[in-house]
Tab-separated table of C-alpha atoms and ligand atoms in Angstrom:
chain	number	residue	atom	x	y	z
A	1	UNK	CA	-44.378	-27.448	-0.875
A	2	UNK	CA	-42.523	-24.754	0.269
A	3	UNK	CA	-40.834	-26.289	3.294
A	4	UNK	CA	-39.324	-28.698	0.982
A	5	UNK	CA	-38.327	-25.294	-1.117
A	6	UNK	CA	-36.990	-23.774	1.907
A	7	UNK	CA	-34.960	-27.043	2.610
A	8	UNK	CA	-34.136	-27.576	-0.801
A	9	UNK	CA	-32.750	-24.039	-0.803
A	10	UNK	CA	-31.077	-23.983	2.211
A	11	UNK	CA	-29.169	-27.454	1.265
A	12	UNK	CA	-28.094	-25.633	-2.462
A	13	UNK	CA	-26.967	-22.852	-0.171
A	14	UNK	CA	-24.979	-24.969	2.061
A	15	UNK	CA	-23.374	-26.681	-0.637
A	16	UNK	CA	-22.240	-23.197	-2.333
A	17	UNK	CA	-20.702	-22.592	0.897
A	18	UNK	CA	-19.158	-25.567	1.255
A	19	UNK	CA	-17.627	-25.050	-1.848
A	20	UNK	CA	-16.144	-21.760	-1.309
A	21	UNK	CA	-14.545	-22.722	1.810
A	22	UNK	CA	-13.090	-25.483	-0.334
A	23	UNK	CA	-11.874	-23.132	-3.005
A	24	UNK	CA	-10.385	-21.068	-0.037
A	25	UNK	CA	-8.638	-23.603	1.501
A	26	UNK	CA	-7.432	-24.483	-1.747
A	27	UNK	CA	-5.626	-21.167	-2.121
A	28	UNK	CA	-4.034	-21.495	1.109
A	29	UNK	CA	-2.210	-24.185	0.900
A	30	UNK	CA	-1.225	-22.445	-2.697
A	31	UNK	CA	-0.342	-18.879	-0.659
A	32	UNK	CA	1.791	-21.132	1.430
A	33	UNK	CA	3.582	-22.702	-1.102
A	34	UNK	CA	3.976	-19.543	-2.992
A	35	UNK	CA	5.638	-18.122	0.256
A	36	UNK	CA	7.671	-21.087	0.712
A	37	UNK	CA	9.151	-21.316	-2.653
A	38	UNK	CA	9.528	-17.614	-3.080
A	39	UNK	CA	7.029	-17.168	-6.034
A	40	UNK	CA	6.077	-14.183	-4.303
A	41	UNK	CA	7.237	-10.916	-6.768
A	42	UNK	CA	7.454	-6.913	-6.130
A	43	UNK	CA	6.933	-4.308	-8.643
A	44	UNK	CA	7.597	-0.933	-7.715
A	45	UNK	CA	5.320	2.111	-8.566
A	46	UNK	CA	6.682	5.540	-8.908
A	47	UNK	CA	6.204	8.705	-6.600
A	48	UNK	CA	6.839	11.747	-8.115
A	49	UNK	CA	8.121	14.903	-6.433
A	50	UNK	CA	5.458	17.743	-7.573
A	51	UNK	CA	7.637	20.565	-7.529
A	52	UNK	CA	10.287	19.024	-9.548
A	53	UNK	CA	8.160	16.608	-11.211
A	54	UNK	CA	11.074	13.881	-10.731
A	55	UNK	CA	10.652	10.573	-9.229
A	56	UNK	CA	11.955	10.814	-5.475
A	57	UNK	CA	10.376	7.531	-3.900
A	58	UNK	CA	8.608	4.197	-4.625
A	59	UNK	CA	6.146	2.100	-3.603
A	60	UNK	CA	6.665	-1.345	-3.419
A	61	UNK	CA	3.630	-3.616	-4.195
A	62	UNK	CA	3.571	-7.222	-3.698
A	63	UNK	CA	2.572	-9.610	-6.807
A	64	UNK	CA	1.348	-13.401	-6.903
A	65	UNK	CA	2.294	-15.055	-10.182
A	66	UNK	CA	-0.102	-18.168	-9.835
A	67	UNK	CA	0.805	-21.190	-12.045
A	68	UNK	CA	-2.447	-21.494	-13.049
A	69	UNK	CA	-4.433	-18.003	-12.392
A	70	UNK	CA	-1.733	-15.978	-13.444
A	71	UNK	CA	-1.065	-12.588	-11.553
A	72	UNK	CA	-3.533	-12.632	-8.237
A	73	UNK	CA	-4.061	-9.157	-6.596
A	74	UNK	CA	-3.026	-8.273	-2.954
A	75	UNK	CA	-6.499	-7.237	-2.647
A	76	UNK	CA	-7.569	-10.515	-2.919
A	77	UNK	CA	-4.726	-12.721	-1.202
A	78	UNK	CA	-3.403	-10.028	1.687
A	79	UNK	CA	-6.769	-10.909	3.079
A	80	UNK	CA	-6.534	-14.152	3.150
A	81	UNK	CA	-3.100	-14.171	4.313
A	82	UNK	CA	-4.029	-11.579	7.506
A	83	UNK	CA	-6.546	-14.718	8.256
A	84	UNK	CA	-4.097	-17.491	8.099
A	85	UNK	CA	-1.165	-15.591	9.819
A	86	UNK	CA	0.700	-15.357	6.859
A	87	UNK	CA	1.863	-11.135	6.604
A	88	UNK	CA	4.557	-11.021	8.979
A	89	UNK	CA	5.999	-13.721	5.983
A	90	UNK	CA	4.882	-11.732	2.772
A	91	UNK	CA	7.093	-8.502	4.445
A	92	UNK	CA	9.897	-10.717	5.218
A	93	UNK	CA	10.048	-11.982	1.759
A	94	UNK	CA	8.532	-8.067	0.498
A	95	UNK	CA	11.630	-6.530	2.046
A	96	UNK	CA	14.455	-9.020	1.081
A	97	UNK	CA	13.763	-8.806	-2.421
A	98	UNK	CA	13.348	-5.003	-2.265
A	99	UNK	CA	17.065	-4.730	-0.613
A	100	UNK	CA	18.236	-6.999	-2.905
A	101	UNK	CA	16.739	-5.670	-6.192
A	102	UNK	CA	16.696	-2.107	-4.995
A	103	UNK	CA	20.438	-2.493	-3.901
A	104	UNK	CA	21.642	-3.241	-7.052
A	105	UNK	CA	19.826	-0.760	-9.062
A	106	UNK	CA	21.980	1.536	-7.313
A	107	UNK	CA	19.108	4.062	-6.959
A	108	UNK	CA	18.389	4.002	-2.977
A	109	UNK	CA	19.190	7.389	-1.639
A	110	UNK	CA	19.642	8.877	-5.248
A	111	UNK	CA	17.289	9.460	-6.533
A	112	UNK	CA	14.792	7.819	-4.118
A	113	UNK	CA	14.489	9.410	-1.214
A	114	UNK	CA	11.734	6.540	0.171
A	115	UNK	CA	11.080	3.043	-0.161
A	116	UNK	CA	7.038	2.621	1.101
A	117	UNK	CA	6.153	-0.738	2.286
A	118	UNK	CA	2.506	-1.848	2.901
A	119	UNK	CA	1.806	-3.000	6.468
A	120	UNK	CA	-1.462	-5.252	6.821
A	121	UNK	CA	-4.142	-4.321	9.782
A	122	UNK	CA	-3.321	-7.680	11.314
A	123	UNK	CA	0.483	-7.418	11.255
A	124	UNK	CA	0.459	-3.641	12.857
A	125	UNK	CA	-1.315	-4.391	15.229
A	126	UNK	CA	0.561	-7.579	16.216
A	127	UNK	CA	3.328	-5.793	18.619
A	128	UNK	CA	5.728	-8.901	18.249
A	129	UNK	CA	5.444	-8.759	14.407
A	130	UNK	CA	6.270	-5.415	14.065
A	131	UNK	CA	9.297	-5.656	16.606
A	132	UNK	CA	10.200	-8.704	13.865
A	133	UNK	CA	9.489	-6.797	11.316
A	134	UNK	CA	11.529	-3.685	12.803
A	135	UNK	CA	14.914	-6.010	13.326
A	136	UNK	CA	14.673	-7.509	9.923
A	137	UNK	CA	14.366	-4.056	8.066
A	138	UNK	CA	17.568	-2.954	9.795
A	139	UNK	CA	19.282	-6.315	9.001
A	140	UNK	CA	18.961	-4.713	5.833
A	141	UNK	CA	21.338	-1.843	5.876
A	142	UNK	CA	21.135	-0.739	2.599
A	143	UNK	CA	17.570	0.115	2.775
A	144	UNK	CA	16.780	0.483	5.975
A	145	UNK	CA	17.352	4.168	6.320
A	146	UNK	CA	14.681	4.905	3.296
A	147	UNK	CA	11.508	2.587	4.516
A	148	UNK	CA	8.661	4.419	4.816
A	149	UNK	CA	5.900	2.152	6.280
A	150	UNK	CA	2.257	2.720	4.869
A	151	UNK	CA	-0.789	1.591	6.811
A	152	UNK	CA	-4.525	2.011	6.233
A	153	UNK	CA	-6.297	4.638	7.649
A	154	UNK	CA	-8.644	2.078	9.226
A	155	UNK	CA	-5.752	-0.363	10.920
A	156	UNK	CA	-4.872	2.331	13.322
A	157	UNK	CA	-8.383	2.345	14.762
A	158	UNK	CA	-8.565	-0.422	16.833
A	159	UNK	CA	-6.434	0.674	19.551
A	160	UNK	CA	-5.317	4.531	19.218
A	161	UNK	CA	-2.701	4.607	22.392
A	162	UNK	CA	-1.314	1.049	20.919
A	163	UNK	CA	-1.300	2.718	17.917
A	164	UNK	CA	0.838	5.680	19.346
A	165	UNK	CA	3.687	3.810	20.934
A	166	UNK	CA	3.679	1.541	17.452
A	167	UNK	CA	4.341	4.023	15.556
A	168	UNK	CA	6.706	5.885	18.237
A	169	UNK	CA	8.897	2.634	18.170
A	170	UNK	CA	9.165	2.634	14.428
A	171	UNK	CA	10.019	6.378	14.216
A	172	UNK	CA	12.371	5.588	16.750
A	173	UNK	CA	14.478	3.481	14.775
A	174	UNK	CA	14.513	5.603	12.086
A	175	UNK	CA	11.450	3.988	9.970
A	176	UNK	CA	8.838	6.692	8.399
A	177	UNK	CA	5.317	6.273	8.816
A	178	UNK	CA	2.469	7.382	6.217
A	179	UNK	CA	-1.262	6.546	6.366
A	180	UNK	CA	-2.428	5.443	3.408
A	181	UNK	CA	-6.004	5.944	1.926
A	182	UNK	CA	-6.520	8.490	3.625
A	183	UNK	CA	-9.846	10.106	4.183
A	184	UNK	CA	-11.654	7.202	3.448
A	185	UNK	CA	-11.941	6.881	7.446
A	186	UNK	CA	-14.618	9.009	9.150
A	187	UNK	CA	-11.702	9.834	11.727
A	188	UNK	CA	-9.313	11.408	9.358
A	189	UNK	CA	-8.991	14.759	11.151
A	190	UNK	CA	-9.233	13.745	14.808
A	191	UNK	CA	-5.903	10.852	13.948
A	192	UNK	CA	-4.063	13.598	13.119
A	193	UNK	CA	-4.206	15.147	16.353
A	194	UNK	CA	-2.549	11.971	18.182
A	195	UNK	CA	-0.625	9.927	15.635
A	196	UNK	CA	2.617	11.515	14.760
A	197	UNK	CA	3.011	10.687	11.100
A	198	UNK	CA	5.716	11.703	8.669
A	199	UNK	CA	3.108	11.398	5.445
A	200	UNK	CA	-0.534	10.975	4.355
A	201	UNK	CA	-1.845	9.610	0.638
A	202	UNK	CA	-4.822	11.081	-0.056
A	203	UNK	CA	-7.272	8.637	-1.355
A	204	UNK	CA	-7.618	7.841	-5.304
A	205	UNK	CA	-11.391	8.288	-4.885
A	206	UNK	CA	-10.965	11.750	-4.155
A	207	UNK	CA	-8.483	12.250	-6.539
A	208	UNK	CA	-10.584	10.881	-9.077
A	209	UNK	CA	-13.478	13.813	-8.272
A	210	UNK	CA	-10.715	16.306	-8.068
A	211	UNK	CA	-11.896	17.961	-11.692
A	212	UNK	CA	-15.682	17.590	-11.705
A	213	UNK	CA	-16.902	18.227	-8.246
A	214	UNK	CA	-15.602	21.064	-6.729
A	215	UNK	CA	-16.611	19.741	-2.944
A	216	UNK	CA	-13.782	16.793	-3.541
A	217	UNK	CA	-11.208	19.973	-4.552
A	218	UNK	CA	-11.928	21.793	-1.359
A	219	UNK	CA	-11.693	18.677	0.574
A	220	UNK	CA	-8.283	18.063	-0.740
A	221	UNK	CA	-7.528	21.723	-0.277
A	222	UNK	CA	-8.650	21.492	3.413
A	223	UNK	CA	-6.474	18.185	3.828
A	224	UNK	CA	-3.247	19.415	2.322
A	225	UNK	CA	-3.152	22.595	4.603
A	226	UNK	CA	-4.285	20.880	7.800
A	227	UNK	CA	-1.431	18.572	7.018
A	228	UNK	CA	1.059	21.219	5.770
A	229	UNK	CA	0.709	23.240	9.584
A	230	UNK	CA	1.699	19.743	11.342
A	231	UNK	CA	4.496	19.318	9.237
A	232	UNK	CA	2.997	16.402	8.154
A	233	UNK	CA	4.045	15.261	3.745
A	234	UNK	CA	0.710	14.718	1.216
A	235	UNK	CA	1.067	12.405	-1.853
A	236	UNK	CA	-2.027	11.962	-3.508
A	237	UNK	CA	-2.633	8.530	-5.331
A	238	UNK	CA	-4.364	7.165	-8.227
A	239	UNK	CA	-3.630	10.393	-11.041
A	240	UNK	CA	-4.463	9.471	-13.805
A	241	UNK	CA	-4.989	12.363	-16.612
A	242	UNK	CA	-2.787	15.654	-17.098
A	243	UNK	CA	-5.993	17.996	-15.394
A	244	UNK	CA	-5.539	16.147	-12.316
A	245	UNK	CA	-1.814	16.575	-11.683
A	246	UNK	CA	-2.290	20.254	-12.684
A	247	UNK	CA	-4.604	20.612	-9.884
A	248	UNK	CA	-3.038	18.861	-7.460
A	249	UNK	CA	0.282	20.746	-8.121
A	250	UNK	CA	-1.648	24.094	-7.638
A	251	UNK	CA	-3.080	22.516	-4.649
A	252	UNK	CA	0.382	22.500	-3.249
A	253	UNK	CA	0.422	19.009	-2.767
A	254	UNK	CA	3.962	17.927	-2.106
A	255	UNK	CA	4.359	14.074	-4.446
A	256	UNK	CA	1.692	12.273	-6.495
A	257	UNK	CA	1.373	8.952	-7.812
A	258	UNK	CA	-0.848	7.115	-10.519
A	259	UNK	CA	-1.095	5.505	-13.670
A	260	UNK	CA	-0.595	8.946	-15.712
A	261	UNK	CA	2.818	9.052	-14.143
A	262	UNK	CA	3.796	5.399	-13.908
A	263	UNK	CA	2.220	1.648	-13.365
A	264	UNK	CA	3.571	-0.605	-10.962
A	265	UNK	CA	6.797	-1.770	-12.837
A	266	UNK	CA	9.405	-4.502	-12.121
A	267	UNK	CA	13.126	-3.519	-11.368
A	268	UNK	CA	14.218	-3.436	-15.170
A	269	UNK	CA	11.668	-1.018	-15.906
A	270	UNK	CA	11.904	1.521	-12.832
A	271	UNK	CA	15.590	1.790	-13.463
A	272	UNK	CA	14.670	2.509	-17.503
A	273	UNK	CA	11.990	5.030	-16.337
A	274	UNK	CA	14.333	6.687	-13.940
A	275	UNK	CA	17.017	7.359	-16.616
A	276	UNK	CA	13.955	8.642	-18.926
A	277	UNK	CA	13.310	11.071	-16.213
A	278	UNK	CA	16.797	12.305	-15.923
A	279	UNK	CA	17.218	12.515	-19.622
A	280	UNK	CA	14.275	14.401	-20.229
A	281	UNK	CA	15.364	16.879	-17.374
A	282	UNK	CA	18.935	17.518	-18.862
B	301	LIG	P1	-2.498	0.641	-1.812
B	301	LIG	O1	-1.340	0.565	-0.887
B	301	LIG	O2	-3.458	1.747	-1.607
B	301	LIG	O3	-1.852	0.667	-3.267
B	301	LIG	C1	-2.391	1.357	-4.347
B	301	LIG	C2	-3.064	0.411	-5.327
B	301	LIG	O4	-3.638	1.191	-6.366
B	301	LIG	C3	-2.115	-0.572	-6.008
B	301	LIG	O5	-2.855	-1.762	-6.296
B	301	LIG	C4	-1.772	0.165	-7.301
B	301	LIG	O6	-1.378	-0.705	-8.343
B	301	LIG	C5	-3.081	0.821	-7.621
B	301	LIG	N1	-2.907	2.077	-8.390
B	301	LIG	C6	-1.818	2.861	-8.489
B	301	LIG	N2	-2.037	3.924	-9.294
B	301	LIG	C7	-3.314	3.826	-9.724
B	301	LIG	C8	-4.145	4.638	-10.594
B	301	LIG	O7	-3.753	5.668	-11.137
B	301	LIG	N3	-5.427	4.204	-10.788
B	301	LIG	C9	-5.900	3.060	-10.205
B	301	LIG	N4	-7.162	2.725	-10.467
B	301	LIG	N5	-5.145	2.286	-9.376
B	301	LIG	C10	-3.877	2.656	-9.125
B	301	LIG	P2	-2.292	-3.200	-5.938
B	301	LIG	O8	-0.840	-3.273	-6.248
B	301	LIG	O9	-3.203	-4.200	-6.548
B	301	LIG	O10	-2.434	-3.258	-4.362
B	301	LIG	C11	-3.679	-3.221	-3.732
B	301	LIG	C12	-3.533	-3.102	-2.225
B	301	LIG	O11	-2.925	-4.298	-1.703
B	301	LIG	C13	-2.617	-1.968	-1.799
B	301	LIG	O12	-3.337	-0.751	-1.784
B	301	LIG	C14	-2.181	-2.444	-0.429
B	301	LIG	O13	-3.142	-2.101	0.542
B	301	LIG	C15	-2.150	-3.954	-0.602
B	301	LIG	N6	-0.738	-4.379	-0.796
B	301	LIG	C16	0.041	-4.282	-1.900
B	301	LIG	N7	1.282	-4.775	-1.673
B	301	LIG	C17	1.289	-5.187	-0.384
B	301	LIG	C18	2.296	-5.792	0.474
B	301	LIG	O14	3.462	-6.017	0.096
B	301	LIG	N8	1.906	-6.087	1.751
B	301	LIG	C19	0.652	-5.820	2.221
B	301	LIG	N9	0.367	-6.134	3.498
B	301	LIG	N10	-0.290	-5.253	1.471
B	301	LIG	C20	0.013	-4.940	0.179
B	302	LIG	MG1	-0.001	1.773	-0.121
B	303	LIG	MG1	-3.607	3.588	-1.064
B	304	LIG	MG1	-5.612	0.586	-0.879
């Protein structure tokens, strides 16, 4: 009969659920042991300068090498850890290894001219994390003066004048701000007018239409000379063939960033790829 369906159904359903919320509790505890014992890793991606096609910043992207899973993506654990108040942690630990690999490398000012961080939604707009977050970058002389911080488009909604004096505070101290994924938002234009920010990354999705669809080419066009008259730096992310680098360098887009130029890469490897560049230039 089909209220026994129904029941039946809604029972199987409950179980699933049940499960789930298992599964994510599960991971948890495992995020919070990763934290704890440090098996948190960076990996650095390249930004290249487009008018002297040489690397001139990084990004620095969190990694989760899980014992069992293997690598888990921030996608699917930054989440999680903005629900369990776990981000203002993950930066700590993002930053210290940063300063400590980046130190070494011997490559902060020269040739990278910025170290991006990502800044979760529920972090940024924390006030008291980001003053934490503020005083620990600094404890970190070294790097300090190069941290760019990145935030989504869609984080600075919430609260635009909190937003503001965030961001006024950071700029303050000497810490760059970019907005990243940019025009993903349907608010693009109008933040512009009120946040003060040093940088925007245009969005890999548009990026990705840049050849085929010439709307996505005058979009970019449009964005990269509205930001240009406020002063404002473009990087576009997620290039991945020759064409689209082309474009984006006739564009006038200031840096790019993508698999065609380099993958995320631990320390070893950025230093190796850095040389490569500077070999190849001389
Ligand atoms: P995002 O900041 O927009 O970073 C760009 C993502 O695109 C990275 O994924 C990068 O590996 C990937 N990517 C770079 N070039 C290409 C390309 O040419 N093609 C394609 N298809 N993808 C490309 P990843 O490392 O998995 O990070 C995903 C997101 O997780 C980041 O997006 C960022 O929002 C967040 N995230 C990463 N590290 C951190 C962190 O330390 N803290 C916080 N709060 N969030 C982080
Ligand atoms: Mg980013
Ligand atoms: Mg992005
Ligand atoms: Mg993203």
């Amino acid at each position: 009969n089909v209220a026994k369906q129904k029941k039946d159904a809604i029972q199987f359903h409950d179980k699933s659920m049940t499960e789930k919320a298992m599964l994510r509790r599960q991971m948890v505890l495992e995020l919070r042991k990763a934290i704890a014992d440090s098996q948190l890793t960076v990996v650095y991606q390249p930004k290249y300068d487009l008018h002297s096609l040489a690397v001139s910043g990084i990004e620095v992207l969190v990694r989760w090498k899980h014992a069992t899973k293997g690598f888990i993506s921030p996608d699917v654990f930054i989440p999680l850890a903005e629900d369990h108040g776990l981000t203002s942690a993950i930066s700590k630990l993002v930053v210290a290894k940063a300063a400590e690999e980046l130190g070494q490398a011997g490559i902060l000012g020269q040739p990278l001219q910025h170290v991006s961080l990502n800044v979760s939604a529920a972090e940024f707009n924390n006030a008291d994390e980001m003053t934490a977050l503020t005083n620990f970058i600094h404890q970190h002389q070294q790097l300090s003066p190069f941290i760019r911080i990145e935030i989504t488009e869609t984080a600075t909604l919430t609260d635009m004048r909190k937003s503001m004096e965030i961001i006024a505070n950071l700029q303050a101290s000497g810490i760059t701000f970019s907005i990243d994924d940019f025009g993903t938002g349907y608010t693009s234009l109008a933040m512009l007018k009120d946040l003060t920010v040093d940088e925007i990354k245009i969005d890999r999705s548009f990026v990705a239409e840049l050849e085929h669809d010439a709307r996505s080419r005058t979009i970019i066009n449009a964005i990269i000379a509205m930001a240009k008259s406020f002063d404002i730096h473009v990087v576009a992310e997620g290039v991945e063939t020759a064409n689209q680098l082309n474009i984006l360098q006739q564009l006038g887009c200031h840096q790019a960033q993508g698999y065609y130029l380099g993958r995320p890469m631990p320390i070893s490897e950025l230093v190796e790829h850095i040389a490569q560049d500077k070999r190849a230039a001389d």
